[in-house]
Short mmCIF file of C-alpha atoms in Angstrom, two decimals:
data_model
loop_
_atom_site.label_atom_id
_atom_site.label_comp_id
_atom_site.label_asym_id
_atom_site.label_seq_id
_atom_site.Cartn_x
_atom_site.Cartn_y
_atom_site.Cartn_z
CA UNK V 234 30.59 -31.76 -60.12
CA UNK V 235 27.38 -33.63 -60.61
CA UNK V 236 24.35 -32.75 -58.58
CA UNK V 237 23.01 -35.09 -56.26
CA UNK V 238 19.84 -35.34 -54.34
CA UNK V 239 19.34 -34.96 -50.86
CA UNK V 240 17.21 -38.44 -51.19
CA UNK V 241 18.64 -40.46 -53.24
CA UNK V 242 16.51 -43.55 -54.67
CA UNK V 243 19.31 -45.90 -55.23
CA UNK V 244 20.33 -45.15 -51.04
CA UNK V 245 16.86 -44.93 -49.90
CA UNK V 246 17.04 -48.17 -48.68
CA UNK V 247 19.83 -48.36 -46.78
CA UNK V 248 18.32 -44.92 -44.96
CA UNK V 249 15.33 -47.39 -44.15
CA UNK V 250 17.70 -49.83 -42.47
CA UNK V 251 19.63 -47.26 -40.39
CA UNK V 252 18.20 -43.88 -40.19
CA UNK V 253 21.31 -42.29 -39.00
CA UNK V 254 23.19 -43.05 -42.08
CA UNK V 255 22.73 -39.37 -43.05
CA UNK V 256 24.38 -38.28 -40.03
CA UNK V 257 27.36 -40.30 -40.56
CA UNK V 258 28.08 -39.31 -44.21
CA UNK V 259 27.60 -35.60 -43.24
CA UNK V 260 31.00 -33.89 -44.96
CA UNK V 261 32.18 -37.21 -46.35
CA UNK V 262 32.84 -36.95 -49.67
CA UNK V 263 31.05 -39.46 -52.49
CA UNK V 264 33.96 -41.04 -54.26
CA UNK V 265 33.64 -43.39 -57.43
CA UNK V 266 35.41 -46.92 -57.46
CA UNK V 267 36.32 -48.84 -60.90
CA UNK V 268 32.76 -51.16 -60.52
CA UNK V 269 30.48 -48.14 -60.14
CA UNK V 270 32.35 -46.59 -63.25
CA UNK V 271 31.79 -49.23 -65.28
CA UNK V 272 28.64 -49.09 -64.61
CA UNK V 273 28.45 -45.61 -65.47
CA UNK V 274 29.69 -46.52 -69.00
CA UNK V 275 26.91 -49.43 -69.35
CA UNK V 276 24.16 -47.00 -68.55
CA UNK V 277 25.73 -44.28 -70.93
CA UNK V 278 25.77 -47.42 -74.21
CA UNK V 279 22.14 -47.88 -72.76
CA UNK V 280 21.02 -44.75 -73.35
CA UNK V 281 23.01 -43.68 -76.76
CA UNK V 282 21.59 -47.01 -77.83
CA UNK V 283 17.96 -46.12 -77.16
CA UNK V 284 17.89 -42.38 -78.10
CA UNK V 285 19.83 -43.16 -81.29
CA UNK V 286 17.66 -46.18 -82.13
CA UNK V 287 20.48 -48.61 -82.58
CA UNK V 288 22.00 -52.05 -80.97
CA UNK V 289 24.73 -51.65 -78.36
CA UNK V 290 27.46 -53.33 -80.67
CA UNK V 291 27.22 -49.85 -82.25
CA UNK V 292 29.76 -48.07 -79.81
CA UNK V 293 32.13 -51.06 -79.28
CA UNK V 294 35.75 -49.38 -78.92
CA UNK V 295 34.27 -45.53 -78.11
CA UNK V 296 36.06 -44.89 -75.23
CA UNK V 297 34.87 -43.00 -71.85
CA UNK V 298 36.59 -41.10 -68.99
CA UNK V 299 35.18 -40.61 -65.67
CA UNK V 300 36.46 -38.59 -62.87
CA UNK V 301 37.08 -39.42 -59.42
CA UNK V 302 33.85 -39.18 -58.62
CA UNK V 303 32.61 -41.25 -61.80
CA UNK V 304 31.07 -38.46 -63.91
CA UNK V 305 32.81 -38.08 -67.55
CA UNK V 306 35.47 -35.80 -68.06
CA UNK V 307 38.42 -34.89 -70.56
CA UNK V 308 41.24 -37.71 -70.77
CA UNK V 309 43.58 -35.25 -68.43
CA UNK V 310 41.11 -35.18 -66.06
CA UNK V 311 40.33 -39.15 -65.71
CA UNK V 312 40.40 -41.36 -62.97
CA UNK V 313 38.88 -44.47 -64.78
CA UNK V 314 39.14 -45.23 -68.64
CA UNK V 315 36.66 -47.99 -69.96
CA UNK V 316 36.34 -49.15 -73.62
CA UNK V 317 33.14 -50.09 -74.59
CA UNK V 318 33.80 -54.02 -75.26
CA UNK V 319 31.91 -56.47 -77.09
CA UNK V 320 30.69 -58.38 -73.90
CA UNK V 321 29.56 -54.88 -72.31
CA UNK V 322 27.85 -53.90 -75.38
CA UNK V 323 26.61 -57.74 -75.60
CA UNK V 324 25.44 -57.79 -71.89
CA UNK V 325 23.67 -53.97 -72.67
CA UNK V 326 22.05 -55.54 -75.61
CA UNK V 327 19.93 -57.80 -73.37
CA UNK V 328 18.35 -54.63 -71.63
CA UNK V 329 17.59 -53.09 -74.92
CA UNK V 330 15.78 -55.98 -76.63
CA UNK V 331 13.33 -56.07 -73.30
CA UNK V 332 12.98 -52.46 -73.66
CA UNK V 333 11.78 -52.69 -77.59
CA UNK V 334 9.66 -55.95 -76.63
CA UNK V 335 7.77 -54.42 -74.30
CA UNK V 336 7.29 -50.98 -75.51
CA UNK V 337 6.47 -51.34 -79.02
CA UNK V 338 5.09 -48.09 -80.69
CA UNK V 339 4.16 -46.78 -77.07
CA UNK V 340 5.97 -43.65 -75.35
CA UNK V 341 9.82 -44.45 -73.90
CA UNK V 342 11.33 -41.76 -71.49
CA UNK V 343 15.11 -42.13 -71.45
CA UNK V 344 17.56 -41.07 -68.81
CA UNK V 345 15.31 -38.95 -67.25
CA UNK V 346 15.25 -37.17 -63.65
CA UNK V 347 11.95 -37.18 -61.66
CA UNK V 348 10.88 -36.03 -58.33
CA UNK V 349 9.39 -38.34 -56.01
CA UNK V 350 9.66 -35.18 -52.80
CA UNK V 351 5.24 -35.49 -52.71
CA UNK V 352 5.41 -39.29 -52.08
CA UNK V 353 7.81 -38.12 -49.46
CA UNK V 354 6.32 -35.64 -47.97
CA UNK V 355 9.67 -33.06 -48.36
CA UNK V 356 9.52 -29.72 -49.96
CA UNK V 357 9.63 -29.53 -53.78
CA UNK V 358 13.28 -30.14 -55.36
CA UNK V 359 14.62 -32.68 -51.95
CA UNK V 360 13.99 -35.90 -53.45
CA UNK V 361 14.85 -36.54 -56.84
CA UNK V 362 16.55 -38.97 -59.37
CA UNK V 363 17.11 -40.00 -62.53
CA UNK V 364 15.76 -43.41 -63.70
CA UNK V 365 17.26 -45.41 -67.26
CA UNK V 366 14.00 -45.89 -68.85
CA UNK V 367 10.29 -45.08 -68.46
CA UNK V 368 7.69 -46.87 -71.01
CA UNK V 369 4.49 -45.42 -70.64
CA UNK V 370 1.64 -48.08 -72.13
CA UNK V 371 -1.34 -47.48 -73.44
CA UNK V 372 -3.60 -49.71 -71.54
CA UNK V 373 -2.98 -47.53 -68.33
CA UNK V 374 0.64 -49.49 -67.13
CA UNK V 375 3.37 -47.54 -66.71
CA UNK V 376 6.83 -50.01 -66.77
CA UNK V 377 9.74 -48.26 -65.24
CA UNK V 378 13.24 -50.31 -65.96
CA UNK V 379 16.61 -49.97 -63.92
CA UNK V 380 20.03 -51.36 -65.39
CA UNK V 381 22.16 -53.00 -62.69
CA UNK V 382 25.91 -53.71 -64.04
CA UNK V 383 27.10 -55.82 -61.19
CA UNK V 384 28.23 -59.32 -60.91
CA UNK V 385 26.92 -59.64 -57.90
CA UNK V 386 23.58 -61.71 -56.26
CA UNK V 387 20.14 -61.04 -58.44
CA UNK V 388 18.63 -58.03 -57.23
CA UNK V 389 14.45 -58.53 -56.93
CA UNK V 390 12.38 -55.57 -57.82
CA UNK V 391 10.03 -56.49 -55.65
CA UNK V 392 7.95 -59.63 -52.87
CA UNK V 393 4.81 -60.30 -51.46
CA UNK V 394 5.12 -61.57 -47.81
CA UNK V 395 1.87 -63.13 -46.14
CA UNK V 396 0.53 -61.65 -43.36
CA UNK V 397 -0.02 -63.14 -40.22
CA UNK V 398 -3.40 -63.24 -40.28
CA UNK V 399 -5.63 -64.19 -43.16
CA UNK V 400 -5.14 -63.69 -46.51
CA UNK V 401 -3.53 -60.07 -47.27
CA UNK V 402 -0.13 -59.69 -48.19
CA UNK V 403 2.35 -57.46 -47.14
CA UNK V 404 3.55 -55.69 -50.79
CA UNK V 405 7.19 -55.02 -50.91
CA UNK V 406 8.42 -52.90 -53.78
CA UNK V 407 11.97 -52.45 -54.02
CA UNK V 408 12.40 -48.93 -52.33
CA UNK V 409 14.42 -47.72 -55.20
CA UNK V 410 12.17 -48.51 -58.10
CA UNK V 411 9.03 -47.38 -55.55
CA UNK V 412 10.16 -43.83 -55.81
CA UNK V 413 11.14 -43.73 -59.45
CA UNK V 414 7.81 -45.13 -60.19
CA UNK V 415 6.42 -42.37 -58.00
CA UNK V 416 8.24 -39.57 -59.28
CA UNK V 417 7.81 -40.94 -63.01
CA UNK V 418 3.74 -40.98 -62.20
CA UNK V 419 4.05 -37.43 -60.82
CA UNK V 420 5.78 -36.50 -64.64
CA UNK V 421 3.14 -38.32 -66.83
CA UNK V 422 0.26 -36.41 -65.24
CA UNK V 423 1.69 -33.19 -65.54
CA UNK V 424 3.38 -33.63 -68.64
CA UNK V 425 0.58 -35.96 -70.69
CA UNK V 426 -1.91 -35.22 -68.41
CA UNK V 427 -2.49 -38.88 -67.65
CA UNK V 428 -3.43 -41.12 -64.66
CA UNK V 429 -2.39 -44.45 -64.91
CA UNK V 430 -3.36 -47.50 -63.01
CA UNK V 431 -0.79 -50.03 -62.62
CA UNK V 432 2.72 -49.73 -62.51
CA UNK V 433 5.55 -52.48 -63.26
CA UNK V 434 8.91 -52.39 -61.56
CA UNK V 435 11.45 -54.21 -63.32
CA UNK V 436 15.16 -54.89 -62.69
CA UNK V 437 17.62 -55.54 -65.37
CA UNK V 438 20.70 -57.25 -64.27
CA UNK V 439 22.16 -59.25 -67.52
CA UNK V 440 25.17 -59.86 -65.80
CA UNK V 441 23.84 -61.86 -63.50
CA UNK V 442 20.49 -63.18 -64.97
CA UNK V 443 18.90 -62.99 -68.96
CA UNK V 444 15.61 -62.94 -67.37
CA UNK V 445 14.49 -59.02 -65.38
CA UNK V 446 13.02 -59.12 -62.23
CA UNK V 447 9.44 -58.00 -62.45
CA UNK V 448 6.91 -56.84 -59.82
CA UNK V 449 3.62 -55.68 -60.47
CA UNK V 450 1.26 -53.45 -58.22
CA UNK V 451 -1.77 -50.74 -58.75
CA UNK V 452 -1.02 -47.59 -58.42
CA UNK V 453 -2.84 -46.91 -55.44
CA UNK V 454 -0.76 -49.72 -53.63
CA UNK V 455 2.50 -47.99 -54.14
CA UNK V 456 0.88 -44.87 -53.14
CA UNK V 457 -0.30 -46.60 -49.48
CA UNK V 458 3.97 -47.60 -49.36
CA UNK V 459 4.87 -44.60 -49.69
CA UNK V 460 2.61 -42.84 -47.13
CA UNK V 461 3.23 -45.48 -44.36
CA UNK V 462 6.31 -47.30 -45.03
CA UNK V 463 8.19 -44.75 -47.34
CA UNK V 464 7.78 -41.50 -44.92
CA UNK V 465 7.93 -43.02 -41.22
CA UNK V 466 11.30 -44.01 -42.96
CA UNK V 467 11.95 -40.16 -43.89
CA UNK V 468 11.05 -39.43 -40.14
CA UNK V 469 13.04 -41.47 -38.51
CA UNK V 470 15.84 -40.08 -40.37
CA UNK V 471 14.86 -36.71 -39.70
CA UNK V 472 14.82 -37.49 -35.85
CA UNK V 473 18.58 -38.40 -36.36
CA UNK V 474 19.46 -35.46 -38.13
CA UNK V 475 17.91 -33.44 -35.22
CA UNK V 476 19.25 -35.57 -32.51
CA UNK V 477 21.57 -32.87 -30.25
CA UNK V 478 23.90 -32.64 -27.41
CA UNK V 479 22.92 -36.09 -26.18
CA UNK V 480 24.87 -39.30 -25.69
CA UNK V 481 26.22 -40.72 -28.30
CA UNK V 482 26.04 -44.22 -27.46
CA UNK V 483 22.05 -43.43 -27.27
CA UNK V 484 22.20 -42.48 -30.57
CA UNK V 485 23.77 -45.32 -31.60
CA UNK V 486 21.53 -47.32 -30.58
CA UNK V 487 18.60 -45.64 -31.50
CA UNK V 488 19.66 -44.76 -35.38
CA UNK V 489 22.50 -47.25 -36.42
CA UNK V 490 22.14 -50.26 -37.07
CA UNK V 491 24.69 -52.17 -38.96
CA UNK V 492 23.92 -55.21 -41.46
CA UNK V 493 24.94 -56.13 -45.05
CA UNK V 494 22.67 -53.96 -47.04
CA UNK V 495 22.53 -50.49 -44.74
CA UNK V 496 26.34 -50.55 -44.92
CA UNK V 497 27.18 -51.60 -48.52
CA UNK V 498 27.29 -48.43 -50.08
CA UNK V 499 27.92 -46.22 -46.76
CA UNK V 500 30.53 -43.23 -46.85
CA UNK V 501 30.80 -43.72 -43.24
CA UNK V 502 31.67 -47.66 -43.33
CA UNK V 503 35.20 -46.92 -42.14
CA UNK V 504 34.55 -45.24 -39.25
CA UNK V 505 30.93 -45.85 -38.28
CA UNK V 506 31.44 -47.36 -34.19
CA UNK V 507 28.67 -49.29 -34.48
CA UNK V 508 29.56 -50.83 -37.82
CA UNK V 509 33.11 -51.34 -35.73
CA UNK V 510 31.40 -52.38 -32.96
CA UNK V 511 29.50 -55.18 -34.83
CA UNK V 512 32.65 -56.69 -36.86
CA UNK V 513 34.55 -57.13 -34.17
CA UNK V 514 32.00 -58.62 -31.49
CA UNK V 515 31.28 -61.40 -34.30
CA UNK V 516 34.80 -61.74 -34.42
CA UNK V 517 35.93 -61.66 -31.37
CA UNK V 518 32.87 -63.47 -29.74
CA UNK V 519 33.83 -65.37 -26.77
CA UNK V 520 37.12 -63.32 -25.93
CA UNK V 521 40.42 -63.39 -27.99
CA UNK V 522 41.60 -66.68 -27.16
CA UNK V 523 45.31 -66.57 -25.00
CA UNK V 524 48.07 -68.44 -25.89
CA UNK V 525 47.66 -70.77 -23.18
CA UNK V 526 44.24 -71.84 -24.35
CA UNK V 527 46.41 -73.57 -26.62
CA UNK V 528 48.48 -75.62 -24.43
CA UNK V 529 46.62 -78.77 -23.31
CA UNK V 530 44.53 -79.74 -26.20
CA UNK V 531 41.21 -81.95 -25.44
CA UNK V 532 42.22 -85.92 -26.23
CA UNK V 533 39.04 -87.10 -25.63
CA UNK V 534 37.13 -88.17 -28.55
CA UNK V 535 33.63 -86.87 -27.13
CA UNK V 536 35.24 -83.80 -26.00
CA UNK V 537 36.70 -83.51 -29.92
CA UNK V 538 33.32 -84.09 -31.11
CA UNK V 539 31.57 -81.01 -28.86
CA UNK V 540 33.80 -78.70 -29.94
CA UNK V 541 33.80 -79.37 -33.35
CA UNK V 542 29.87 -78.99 -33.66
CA UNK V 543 30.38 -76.07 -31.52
CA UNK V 544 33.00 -74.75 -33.98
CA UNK V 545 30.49 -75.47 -36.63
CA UNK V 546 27.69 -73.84 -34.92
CA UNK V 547 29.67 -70.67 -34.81
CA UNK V 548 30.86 -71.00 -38.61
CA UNK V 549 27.07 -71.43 -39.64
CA UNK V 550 26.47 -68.36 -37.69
CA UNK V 551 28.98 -66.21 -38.84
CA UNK V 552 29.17 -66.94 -42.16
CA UNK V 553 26.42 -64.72 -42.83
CA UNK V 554 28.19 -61.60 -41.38
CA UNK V 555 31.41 -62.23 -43.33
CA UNK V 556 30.80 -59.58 -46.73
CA UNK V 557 29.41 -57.10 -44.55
CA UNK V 558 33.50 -57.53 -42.14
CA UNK V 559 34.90 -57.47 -45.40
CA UNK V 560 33.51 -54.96 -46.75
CA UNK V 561 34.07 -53.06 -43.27
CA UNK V 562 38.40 -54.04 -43.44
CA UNK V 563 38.53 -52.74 -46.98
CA UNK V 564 36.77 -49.38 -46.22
CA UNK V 565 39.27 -48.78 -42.80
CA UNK V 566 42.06 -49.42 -45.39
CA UNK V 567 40.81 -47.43 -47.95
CA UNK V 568 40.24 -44.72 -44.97
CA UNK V 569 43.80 -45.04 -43.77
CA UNK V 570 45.12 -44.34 -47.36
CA UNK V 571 43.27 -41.91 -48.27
CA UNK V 572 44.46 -39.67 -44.97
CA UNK V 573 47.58 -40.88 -45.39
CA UNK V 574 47.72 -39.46 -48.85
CA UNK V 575 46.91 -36.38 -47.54
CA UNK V 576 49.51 -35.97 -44.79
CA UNK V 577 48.09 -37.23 -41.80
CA UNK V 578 50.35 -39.69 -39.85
CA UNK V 579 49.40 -43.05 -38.57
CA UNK V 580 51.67 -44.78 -35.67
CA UNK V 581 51.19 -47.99 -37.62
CA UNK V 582 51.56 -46.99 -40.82
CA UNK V 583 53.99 -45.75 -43.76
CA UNK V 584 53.38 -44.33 -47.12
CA UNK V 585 56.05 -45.88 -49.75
CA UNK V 586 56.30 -45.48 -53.31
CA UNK V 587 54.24 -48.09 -55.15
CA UNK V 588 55.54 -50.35 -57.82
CA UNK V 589 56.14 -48.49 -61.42
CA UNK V 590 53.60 -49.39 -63.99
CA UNK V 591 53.84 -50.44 -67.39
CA UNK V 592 55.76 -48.32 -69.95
CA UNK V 593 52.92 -46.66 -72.47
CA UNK V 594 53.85 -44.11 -75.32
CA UNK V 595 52.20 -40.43 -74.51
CA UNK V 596 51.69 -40.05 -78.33
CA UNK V 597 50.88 -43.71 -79.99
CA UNK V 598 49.78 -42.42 -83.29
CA UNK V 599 53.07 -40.03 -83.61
CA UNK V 600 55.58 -42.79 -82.62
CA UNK V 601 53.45 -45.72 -84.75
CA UNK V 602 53.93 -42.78 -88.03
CA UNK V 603 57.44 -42.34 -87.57
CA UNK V 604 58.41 -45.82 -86.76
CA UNK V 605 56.38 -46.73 -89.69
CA UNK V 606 57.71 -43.81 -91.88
CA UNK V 607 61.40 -43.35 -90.52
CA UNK V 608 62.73 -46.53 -89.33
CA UNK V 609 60.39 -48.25 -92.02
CA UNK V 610 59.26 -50.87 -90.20
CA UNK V 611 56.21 -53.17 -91.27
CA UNK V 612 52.76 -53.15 -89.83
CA UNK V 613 53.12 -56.59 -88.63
CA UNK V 614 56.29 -55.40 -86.84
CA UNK V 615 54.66 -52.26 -84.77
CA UNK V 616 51.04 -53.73 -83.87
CA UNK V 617 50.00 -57.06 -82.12
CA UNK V 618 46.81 -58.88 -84.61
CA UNK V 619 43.89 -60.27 -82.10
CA UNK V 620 41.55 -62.61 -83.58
CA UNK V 621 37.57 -60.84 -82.74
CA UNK V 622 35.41 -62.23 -80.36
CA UNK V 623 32.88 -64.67 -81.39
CA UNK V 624 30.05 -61.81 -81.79
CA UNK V 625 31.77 -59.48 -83.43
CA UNK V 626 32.58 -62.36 -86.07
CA UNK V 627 29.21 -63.17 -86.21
CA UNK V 628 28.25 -59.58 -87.66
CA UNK V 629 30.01 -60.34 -90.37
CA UNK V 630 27.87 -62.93 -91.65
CA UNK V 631 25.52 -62.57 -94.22
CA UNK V 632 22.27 -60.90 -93.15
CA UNK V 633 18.96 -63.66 -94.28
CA UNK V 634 15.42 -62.59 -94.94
CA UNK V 635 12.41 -64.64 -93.69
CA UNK V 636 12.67 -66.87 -96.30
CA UNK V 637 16.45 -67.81 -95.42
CA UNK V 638 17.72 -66.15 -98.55
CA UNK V 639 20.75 -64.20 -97.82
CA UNK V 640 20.63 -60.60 -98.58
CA UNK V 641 23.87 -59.33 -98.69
CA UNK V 642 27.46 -61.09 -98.61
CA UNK V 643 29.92 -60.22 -97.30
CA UNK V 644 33.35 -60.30 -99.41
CA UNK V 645 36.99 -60.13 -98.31
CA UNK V 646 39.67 -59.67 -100.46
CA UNK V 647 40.49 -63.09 -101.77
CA UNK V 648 37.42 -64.99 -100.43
CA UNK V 649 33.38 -64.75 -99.80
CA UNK V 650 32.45 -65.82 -96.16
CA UNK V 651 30.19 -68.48 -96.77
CA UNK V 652 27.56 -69.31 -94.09
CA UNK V 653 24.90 -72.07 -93.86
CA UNK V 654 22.69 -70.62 -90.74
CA UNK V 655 21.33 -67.56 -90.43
CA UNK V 656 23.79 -67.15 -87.61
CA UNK V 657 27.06 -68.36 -87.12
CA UNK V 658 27.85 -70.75 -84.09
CA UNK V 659 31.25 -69.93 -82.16
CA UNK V 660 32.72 -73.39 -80.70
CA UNK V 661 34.05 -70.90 -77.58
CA UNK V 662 31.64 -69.55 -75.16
CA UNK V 663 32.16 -67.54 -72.16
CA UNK V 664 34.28 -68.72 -69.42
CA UNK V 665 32.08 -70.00 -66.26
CA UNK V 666 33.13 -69.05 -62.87
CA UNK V 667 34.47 -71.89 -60.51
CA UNK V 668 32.15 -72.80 -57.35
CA UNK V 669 31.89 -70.48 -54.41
CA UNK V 670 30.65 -70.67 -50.73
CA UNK V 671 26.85 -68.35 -51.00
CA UNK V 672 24.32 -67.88 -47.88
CA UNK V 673 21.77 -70.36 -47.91
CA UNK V 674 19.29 -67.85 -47.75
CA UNK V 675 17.48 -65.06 -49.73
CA UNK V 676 19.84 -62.32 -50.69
CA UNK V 677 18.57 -59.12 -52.30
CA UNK V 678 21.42 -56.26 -52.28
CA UNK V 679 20.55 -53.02 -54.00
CA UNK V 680 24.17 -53.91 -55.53
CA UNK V 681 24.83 -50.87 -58.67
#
């Protein structure tokens, strides 16, 4: 089982959002689901690709198991199987070009843990993590990059808010980069025996834009964060940790407090009553309506009309709330199976055996020899040909020097692929996703 820090950067926010998130995942365990697994596999081509000095496309078809709790195991032992596919290592790829651009011939830290517990003001060893990639400049900068996987909304590394009064602004790091940063500061002075001067946050999420996010600050900035805003944070969610023997309504509504990005990523989601509390007041505001409410519907076109802007009034409001009940009906489900699984019993609910997959051969290369060998039939007979992807075509293609002379061909049996641009253009492209309903207003998840 992985280690995992009492403080976790990627969680720190939602701990800044509702300090008595750490009391509610107390004893729950930390499971894995398929997205954060396959974003465990982008980060591992991220890495092999940087250590090993080579493009992403390099480890297309290597194939990685995770565990139930998404950290790599033996096949017997997996949970989630992921192929490394050309449009993961193509999405990677985008992260890695940045990473070259912008470092050049200066130090590059890779997949390395750092300890942010100073900035924090916790003992030595409490708050820790590992960031994807530290680039240390030699002008005094120091850059320090996190790969997001998900398809979700872009995720900002950082804002500047105005103040109310004059000038200043109100510097807004994202919290998860902020302690990276810190911790990765901490490393370079003791290790290089450095100070730098400015650090750069900077967000890669290819999957959902080409372009990082970027925020820039001094040092001595993110150092006034994390004494003010960073560690009243830590105390208020030390005060809910020693919170004893009183009400717990008072500590709900001192320490919990439910919204889209504090309960995201929660262990608790399921069965956090103030979470519960929340989802079903927006639901349910105004009273479950009775069947007789029903009965005499209004005639009157200006009664029609108030109740349909009042209808609309309560969609607008609502709408915003509507991942976060989601998200709060799939975790209760995914609660009730889980215990269910394990023998508890529900009034309302039955455990039945699920649907039978897919027949798969235990031994594929055994039963492809002897079919091949034994009952003597033909390649084209045991496998199923699929035409490459576009990009994988195009690395076939001759390779042209500055000068557009090619300088190597590639030759197949019978024929010489024969290209006219440097690189070749596929007619397909990527499917684009149909329209969907999004907030009209800034989103900024810490979505993995």
């Amino acid at each position: 089982m992985a280690e995992h820090s009492g403080w976790s950067a990627s969680g720190f926010e939602a701990m800044m959002l509702c300090p008595g998130k750490k009391v509610m995942e107390q004893g729950l365990p930390s499971y894995a689901n398929s997205y954060s697994a396959e974003g465990t596999v982008a980060h591992l081509v991220l890495t092999w690709a940087l250590r090993e000095q080579r493009d992403a496309a390099a480890y297309i078809g290597r194939v990685v198991h995770l565990d139930e709790l998404g950290n790599v195991c033996e096949p017997v032992a997996a949970k989630f199987t992921f192929e490394v596919t050309d449009d993961m290592a193509e999405d990677v790829q985008v992260t890695i070009d940045y990473v070259r651009q912008v470092a050049g011939d200066d130090v590059v830290w890779v997949d390395t843990r750092v300890d942010y517990s100073h900035a924090l003001d916790l003992p030595e060893g409490e708050a820790w993590g590992t960031l994807d990639v530290a680039i240390i400049k030699s002008d005094g900068e120091l850059i320090v990059l996190d790969l997001k996987f998900g398809r979700g909304v872009e995720v900002s590394a950082g804002q500047d808010t105005p103040a109310p009064e004059g000038p200043v602004v109100d510097r807004k790091p994202n919290p998860q980069m902020a302690l990276y940063a810190l911790g990765a500061l901490r490393r370079v002075e003791e290790i290089l025996g450095e100070q730098l001067t400015r650090v750069r946050l900077v967000i890669s999420q290819p999957r959902v834009s080409h372009r990082p996010s970027e925020y820039d600050l001094p040092v001595e900035v993110l150092e006034v964060w994390a004494r003010t805003t960073a560690r009243s944070a830590v105390n208020s969610v030390k005060n809910a940790l020693a919170y004893d023997d009183g009400p717990f309504e008072d500590f709900m509504g001192a320490f919990l407090s439910p919204s889209e990005k504090a309960c995201r990523f929660c262990r608790a989601k399921a069965t956090c009553p103030a979470l519960r509390e929340a989802a079903l007041s927006t639901v349910y505001t105004g009273g479950v309506a009775a069947p007789e409410d029903f009965d005499q519907a209004p005639s009157d076109k200006a009664v029609l009309a108030s109740v349909s802007v009042a209808d609309r009034d309560w969609l607008d409001a609502v709408f915003p709330k509507l991942e976060m009940i989601e998200d709060w009906a799939k975790a209760v489900l995914a609660e009730i199976e889980r215990r269910a699984l394990a023998g508890e019993t529900f009034k309302n609910v039955k455990v039945v055996k699920g649907k039978k997959g897919n027949r798969a051969w235990d031994n594929p290369d055994e039963v492809a020899a002897y079919l091949k060998d034994t009952v003597r039939l033909t390649t084209e007979q045991l496998y199923t040909l699929k035409l490459k992807s576009p990009t994988q075509i195009e690395k076939l293609a001759p390779k042209f020097d500055k000068d557009g002379k090619p300088v190597e061909a590639q030759t197949f049996d019978d024929f010489q692929l024969e290209v006219t641009k440097p690189k070749l253009q596929p007619v397909g492209s990527k499917e684009t996703g149909g329209p969907r309903d999004a907030p009209a207003r800034a989103r900024d998840p810490a979505r993995m």
